[in-house]
Short mmCIF file of C-alpha atoms in Angstrom, two decimals:
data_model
loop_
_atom_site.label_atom_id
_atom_site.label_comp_id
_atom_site.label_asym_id
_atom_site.label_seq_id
_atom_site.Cartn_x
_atom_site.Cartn_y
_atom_site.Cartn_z
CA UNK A 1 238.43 115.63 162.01
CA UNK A 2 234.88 114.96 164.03
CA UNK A 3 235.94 118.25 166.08
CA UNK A 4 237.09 120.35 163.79
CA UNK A 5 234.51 120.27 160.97
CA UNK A 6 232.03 122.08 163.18
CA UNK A 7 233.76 124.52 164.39
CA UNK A 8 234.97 125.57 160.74
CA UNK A 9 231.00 124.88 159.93
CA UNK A 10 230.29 127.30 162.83
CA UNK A 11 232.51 130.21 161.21
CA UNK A 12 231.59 129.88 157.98
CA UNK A 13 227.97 130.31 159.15
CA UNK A 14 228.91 133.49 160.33
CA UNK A 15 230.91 134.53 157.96
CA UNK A 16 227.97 134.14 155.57
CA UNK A 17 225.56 136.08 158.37
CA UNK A 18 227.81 139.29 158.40
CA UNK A 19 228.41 138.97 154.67
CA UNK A 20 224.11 139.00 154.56
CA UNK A 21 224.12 142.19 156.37
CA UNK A 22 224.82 144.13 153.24
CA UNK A 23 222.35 141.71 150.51
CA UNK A 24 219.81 140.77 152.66
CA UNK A 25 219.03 137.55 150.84
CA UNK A 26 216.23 134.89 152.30
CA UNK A 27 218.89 131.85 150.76
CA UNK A 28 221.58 133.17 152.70
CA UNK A 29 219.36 133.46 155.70
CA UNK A 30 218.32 129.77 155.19
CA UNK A 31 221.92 128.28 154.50
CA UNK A 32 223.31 129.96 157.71
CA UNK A 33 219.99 128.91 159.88
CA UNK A 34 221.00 125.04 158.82
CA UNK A 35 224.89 125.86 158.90
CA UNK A 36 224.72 126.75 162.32
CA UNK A 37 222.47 123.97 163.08
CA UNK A 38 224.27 121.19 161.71
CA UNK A 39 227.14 123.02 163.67
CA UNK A 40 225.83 123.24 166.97
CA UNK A 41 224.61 119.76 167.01
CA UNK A 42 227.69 118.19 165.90
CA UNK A 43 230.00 120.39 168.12
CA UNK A 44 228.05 118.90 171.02
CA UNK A 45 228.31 115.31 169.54
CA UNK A 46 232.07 116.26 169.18
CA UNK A 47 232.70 117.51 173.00
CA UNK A 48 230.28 115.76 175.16
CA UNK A 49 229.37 112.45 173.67
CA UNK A 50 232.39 111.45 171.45
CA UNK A 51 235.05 113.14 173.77
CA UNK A 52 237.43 110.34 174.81
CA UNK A 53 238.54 109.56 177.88
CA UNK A 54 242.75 110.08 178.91
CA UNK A 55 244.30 108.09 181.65
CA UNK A 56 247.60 108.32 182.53
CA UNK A 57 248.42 111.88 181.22
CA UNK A 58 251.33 114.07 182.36
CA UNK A 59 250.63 117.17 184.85
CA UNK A 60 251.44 119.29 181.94
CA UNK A 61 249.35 117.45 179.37
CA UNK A 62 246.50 117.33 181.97
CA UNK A 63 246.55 121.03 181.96
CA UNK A 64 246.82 121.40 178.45
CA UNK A 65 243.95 119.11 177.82
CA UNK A 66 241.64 121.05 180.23
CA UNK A 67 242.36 124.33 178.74
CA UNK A 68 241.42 122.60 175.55
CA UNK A 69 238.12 121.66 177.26
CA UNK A 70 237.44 124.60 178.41
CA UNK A 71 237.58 126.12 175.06
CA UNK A 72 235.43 123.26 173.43
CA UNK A 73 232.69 124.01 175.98
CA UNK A 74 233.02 127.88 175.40
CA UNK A 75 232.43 126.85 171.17
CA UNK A 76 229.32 124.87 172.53
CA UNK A 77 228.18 127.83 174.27
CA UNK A 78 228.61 129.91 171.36
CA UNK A 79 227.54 128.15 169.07
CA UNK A 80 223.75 127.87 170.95
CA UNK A 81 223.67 131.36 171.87
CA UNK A 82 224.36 131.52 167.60
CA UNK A 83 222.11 128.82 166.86
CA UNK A 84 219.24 130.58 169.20
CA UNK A 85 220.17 133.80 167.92
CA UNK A 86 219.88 132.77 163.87
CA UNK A 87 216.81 131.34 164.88
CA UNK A 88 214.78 134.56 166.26
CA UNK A 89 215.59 135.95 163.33
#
């Protein structure tokens, strides 16, 4: 549950940023500024501090596994680029 809660944190943030688009409220603005945040820091608490360690895998689980890293380190990406983004404006 540690991994997924920020990445559903990180959509709903934007989610809530296109919805803004059209009312343009300061609230909103605020609530996806610390939504995206809160999601950024705890996706990177999730994938590079908390990730554990697996010994002993399969070839086929190994590859699994890194294509599952690879995609958690693509949502950290994203979400910073977000984060930095919501933050300029």
């Amino acid at each position: 549950m540690i991994v997924y809660f920020p990445i559903v944190l990180l959509l709903v943030a934007a989610t809530v940023a296109l919805g803004n688009i059209f009312s343009l409220r300061k609230e909103l603005d605020w609530i996806v500024t610390i939504a995206t945040l809160i999601g950024f820091i705890t996706v990177f608490f999730a994938t590079e501090l908390a990730h554990p360690l697996n010994t002993g895998l399969t070839d086929h689980a190994q590859l699994v596994l890194d294509q599952h890293d690879l995609y958690a380190e693509w949502t950290v990406y994203l979400g910073g680029i977000g984060l930095v983004a919501q933050l300029l404006s």
